[in-house]
Amino acid sequence: MTSRIDSADVSTVPLYELEGVGFSAGSRTILPGLTLSIAPARIHGLVGPNGSGKSTLIRMLARQLDPTGGRLCFMGQDIRSWNPGDFARSVAYMPQFTPPAEGMTVTELVALGRFPWHGALGRFTARDRLKVDEALADTGLAGFRDRLVDRLSGGERQRVWLAMMLAQDTRCLLLDEPTSALDVAHQAEMLSLVRRLSRSRGLGAVVVLHDINMAAAICDDILALRDGALMARGAPEAIMKSAVLEELYGLRMGIFPHPGTGRPIAYVE
Amino acid sequence: MHRHAITRRAALALAGMAFGNAALARGTAQRIAAIDWATLETALALGMIPVAATELIQFRRQVIVPAVPDSVTDLGLRGTPNFELLRIVQPDLILISNFYEHMRPLYERIAPVFSATVFRHGEPPYPRAEQVTAALGERLGLTDEARNVVDGTRRELAAIRERLSGAERRPVFVVSLGDARHFRAFGDDSLFGNVLGMLGFANAWEGASSYSAAAPVGIEALARVPEARLVVVEPTPPEVRRVLATSALWRALPMVREKRVTFMAPVNHFGALPSARRFAQLLAAPLNGDGSVSDGGRSHG
Amino acid sequence: MADALMGERLAESLAENLARERRSARPWLFWGAMALLAAALFAARIVLHLSDPAFAAPPMQDIGRVILTHGLFPRAAVALVSGAALGLAGLLLQRVLRNPLAEPSTLGIAAGAQLAMAAATIAAPGLMAISREGVALAGGLGAAALILTLTWRRGLEPVSVVLAGMMTALTATAASTALILANGDYMFSLFIWGGGSLTQQDWGATTAIATRLVIVTAAAALLLRPLAILGLDDAASRSLGLAVDTMRLMVIALAVWLASTVTAQVGVIGFVGLAAPTLAHLGGARTLRARMVAAPLIGAILLWLTDGCIQLTAGSNGERIPTGAATALLGGPLLLWLLPRIRMAEWPSLHAALAAGARSERPWRLVAVIVVACLCMAAVGLVAGRGPDGWTIATGALFADLLTWRAPHMGIAAASGAMLAGAGMLLQRVTGNPLASPEILGVGTGAGVGLTAVLYLVDDPGIGIQFAASASGAVIVLVLMLAIAARSGFGPERLLLGGVAMGALCSAVLTAVIATGGVQALALLRWISGSVNMAAPEQALLAGLAALALLAPLPFMSRWLDILPLGAVTARALGVPVRRSHAALIALAGLLTATAALFVGPLSFIGLIAPHLARLIGLARPLPCMAGSVLIGAGLMMLSDWLSRMVAFPYQLPLGLFAALLGGPYLIWLLGRGRAGAGR
């Protein structure tokens, strides 16, 4: 399989292209058909009210769920034709609920991120070790190496999972509500970490976020979903408008500038 | 065969060999181990005391006659005898039956095997029990004793049949009660059913038995032969007796209402001629109408 | 949040969505039809009896009438009240323990009651004559008290409760079986019939059960509101002003009372207590009030229907199988069919972890210690023993001779223990479920069903055919189970429910065969009890080679085993071929189990215990954990083999049974120790 694209193409080929991608469960349609594309090396926020299909969409992007209609391409190639190993070397995914990983140390869990590279039987090489060390350093976990994951706080654990994704050494990160279990301080810390890493490593990212203000703060591009359809899309400034948010959430929303940075902040009226 | 003289028992075994060798010269065995209960009681009836036998605790409780001397080593359960112990005891003949044929190679690693078949599905066991007695007598050099046991048992059965000639000819259920709602019936291919026929009585249970007694049947099936007599072979749990005493269905059964129920002391249903004789003796009194008759089993014979 | 939740469950609710739309009217129609069917079967039975020429003539009319009024009518009545009682007991237990798997049999209540009755029958028959029900209640309460005591500190966390319950149940069953075996195998089928036959001869049982049913129903109706609150979590219940513990103990006592009455009167009726509340739930009974009505009704219909079928198939020589075993034959497939359709969202998660020991810093040193312990065990087992004159250390030629008897036992024990432990470790890792083990998933009994089939189809099958048959039985069961579980991403609840159903189904088949008597029954009985008494050197060699061949691939699967416990989502995200790896590991586990079960029967707990022990002593990583589990399994089984031959010398307990008796209490005790200090 020669699915890997030359580095020259990376900046131009979109990560994902969706043409009428739909998903339905039984007689219920979750996504009627989405057409959009996702650019590399940018942070995309998926926002929308409950039931809008954000989670379903990101699960399809992660190949955890097969679309029931339309065409979904990753790196210019039908997502279903990627073999599991190649795909895992290109896309890292963090589900909304991460398993407890009982009895594993931080290093061990992060090292699992190297699985797509060494496979079931291959040796764990010096390069693998280097990637793990880098991931630990980048997420500020160097001092946590031998700690047990199930004894860590929620914020620390989330960082370990992020480190595992980094060790996977992919060009794309998919995060499904990475902040849902965290308090405000850790939410901000986690998201700024994602933004910093995405910038420094040139990674494309798709992040499902509940808090529109958080999304506006870290994303380059916001995709607003409602009832399984793309209602609005654009830079944070384009989305953070009363009219757009009102339509998105069905609520009267106001906007005021952040007193320090001047960034728009949404609030419920 | 006598290679190891390690334990005291093994030394004794060696001493026994000295006698045994003479017997072996005549083609007979002196140190026998009985795995099967029918052959155990046959050997005892022939006057041969085995050095080892299986499940003696239960045998003494359920079979009672013939008595097993304390000198006999208990080998454990019939289905899973202790081979190691059997090896240490070192018999020169092992008695098994068709039920233990699948273990024959294991026994043959220890000593020659004598296999006897008394029970076979759908066949009357008494004639086979006679054959087994004769064959075992021959093997042990006790042919006269064997003839005596065969003839003596036959004579006794004939005498009992004679004594019962004036008794009412009712069909008889021979059953055992496991709980208050089910019984196991002994059909014509069981030892009890066979002896019953030899005494001139019809078996009220017409179905076959599987390997001794049929699968449990609800008590109400006893009503299908209302004129029958009911013989319950012990042991019956005391709780069953208590429940039966108050059970409407049990009390409505014709044989219970008309007091034709007997609780009989335990007899080995997997036995041979000694058990056949004991069963006939125990049966004689109630069939003659003068035994202990009971409605809910407060007493037994 | 709800959006995300919905996304999470999309895959699993596919089939269920379809069902839901038509749900409202269907259940009533369905259960109405079932009730009608049961009534029709009953009517047919009555007509059959009335037209029986045997009872037509005047002297026999009386007895015919007594059979009708004291046999047939009370039998239908007892089926109805027992079914209702078990349905209610199951519902109450599930509610107060917030545990979808709780019911009289999974909590060991029925088995405890039966063990108490078996022990009393043998040791103190007078006690049974005085109060059978009292003995049963003592046993049932004992089992429930044991489980509650052990799991109280863990806040009655569902996994622990069910694990303790199942271990208690299996241990009690093993103990009953050992008691029966030791008292003559002749008793065996009678005892099976005593447990689970609905034949009646008066209204005593009906009255006894009905009275309890009325009292408990009334009490439950009074407690309706507190019970509804108890379904929430403890903190919520407390904040609503409920005396949670008192309440809970009261309700449990009521349910135990009801269940042990049923056990005392008609024996162990499997499955109704589990199936009825689940079916009520599936039938759309949403509120507690609705379920309190529906669960007993469904239980009653289920048991009545089953008993009707049993009576229909009865020949002139009596019924083929006891109704208690048949409920599993009917209810097992029903639950298996329904499992993928169950909506479990409302049920609290069973994901909570079991205690693991402090992680060892030097796991391989621990493994070396275990190796030494195993070698010591083997040496003791081969050399030391009892003879007619007491304990002996065999030496010289006698040793050489006894070795030909002892070595095959030990070899088979070690190989089987290693294989079961390997299978358990694989299953626990593949499913990420601490309860998964060959025993609990019904794989062992599945092997038994395969064996049964071949015993009936082939005269005197050789060991090769027996192996092929039991292996296919085990693999079929395993694949079926995991196919069901895979639909929900191996959710522990579903897997366990399916395992319980499958295990019950398979043991019902075995029970039915054993109850018929016959040569196959004896062979099966021997197999179930797991006797290695007849082990020949060739068998030991075969077992050893099989163990080596089947365990050899394990080290190469350690990376999979590292990732798979994290769940299918993570595994897929990391590029593990989820389907392929599952299939390979499961097939391997099935083969391991079937091979081991062929030699030592389905009962032992080694497959569950050995991996737990390995984790408890701190072997966390797949490779050392694998090695540790396999070695612990082998060592434990050798210990069991030796003890089973020594404790009641010259009487020998079957190895499988003995291992269960040894392992069950130990695991129950471990469960009770909690996290603190575990492992060292």
PDB file of C-alpha atoms in Angstrom, chain C residues 105 164 176 234 308 326 357 362 409 451 533 614 663:
ATOM      1  CA  SER C 105     -29.047 -18.105  41.526  1.00  0.00           C
ATOM      2  CA  ALA C 164     -18.703 -13.071  44.984  1.00  0.00           C
ATOM      3  CA  SER C 176     -23.200 -30.292  47.255  1.00  0.00           C
ATOM      4  CA  ASP C 234     -26.288   5.904  47.410  1.00  0.00           C
ATOM      5  CA  GLY C 308     -46.472 -27.430  30.439  1.00  0.00           C
ATOM      6  CA  ALA C 326     -35.785 -26.988  31.498  1.00  0.00           C
ATOM      7  CA  GLY C 357      -2.057  -5.539  43.781  1.00  0.00           C
ATOM      8  CA  ARG C 362      10.807  -6.868  39.470  1.00  0.00           C
ATOM      9  CA  HIS C 409      -2.191 -37.153  37.580  1.00  0.00           C
ATOM     10  CA  LEU C 451     -18.858 -34.379  24.566  1.00  0.00           C
ATOM     11  CA  ASN C 533      -8.133 -40.951  38.518  1.00  0.00           C
ATOM     12  CA  ALA C 614      -1.107 -12.970  39.108  1.00  0.00           C
ATOM     13  CA  GLY C 663     -10.269 -21.884  44.723  1.00  0.00           C
TER      14      GLY C 663
END
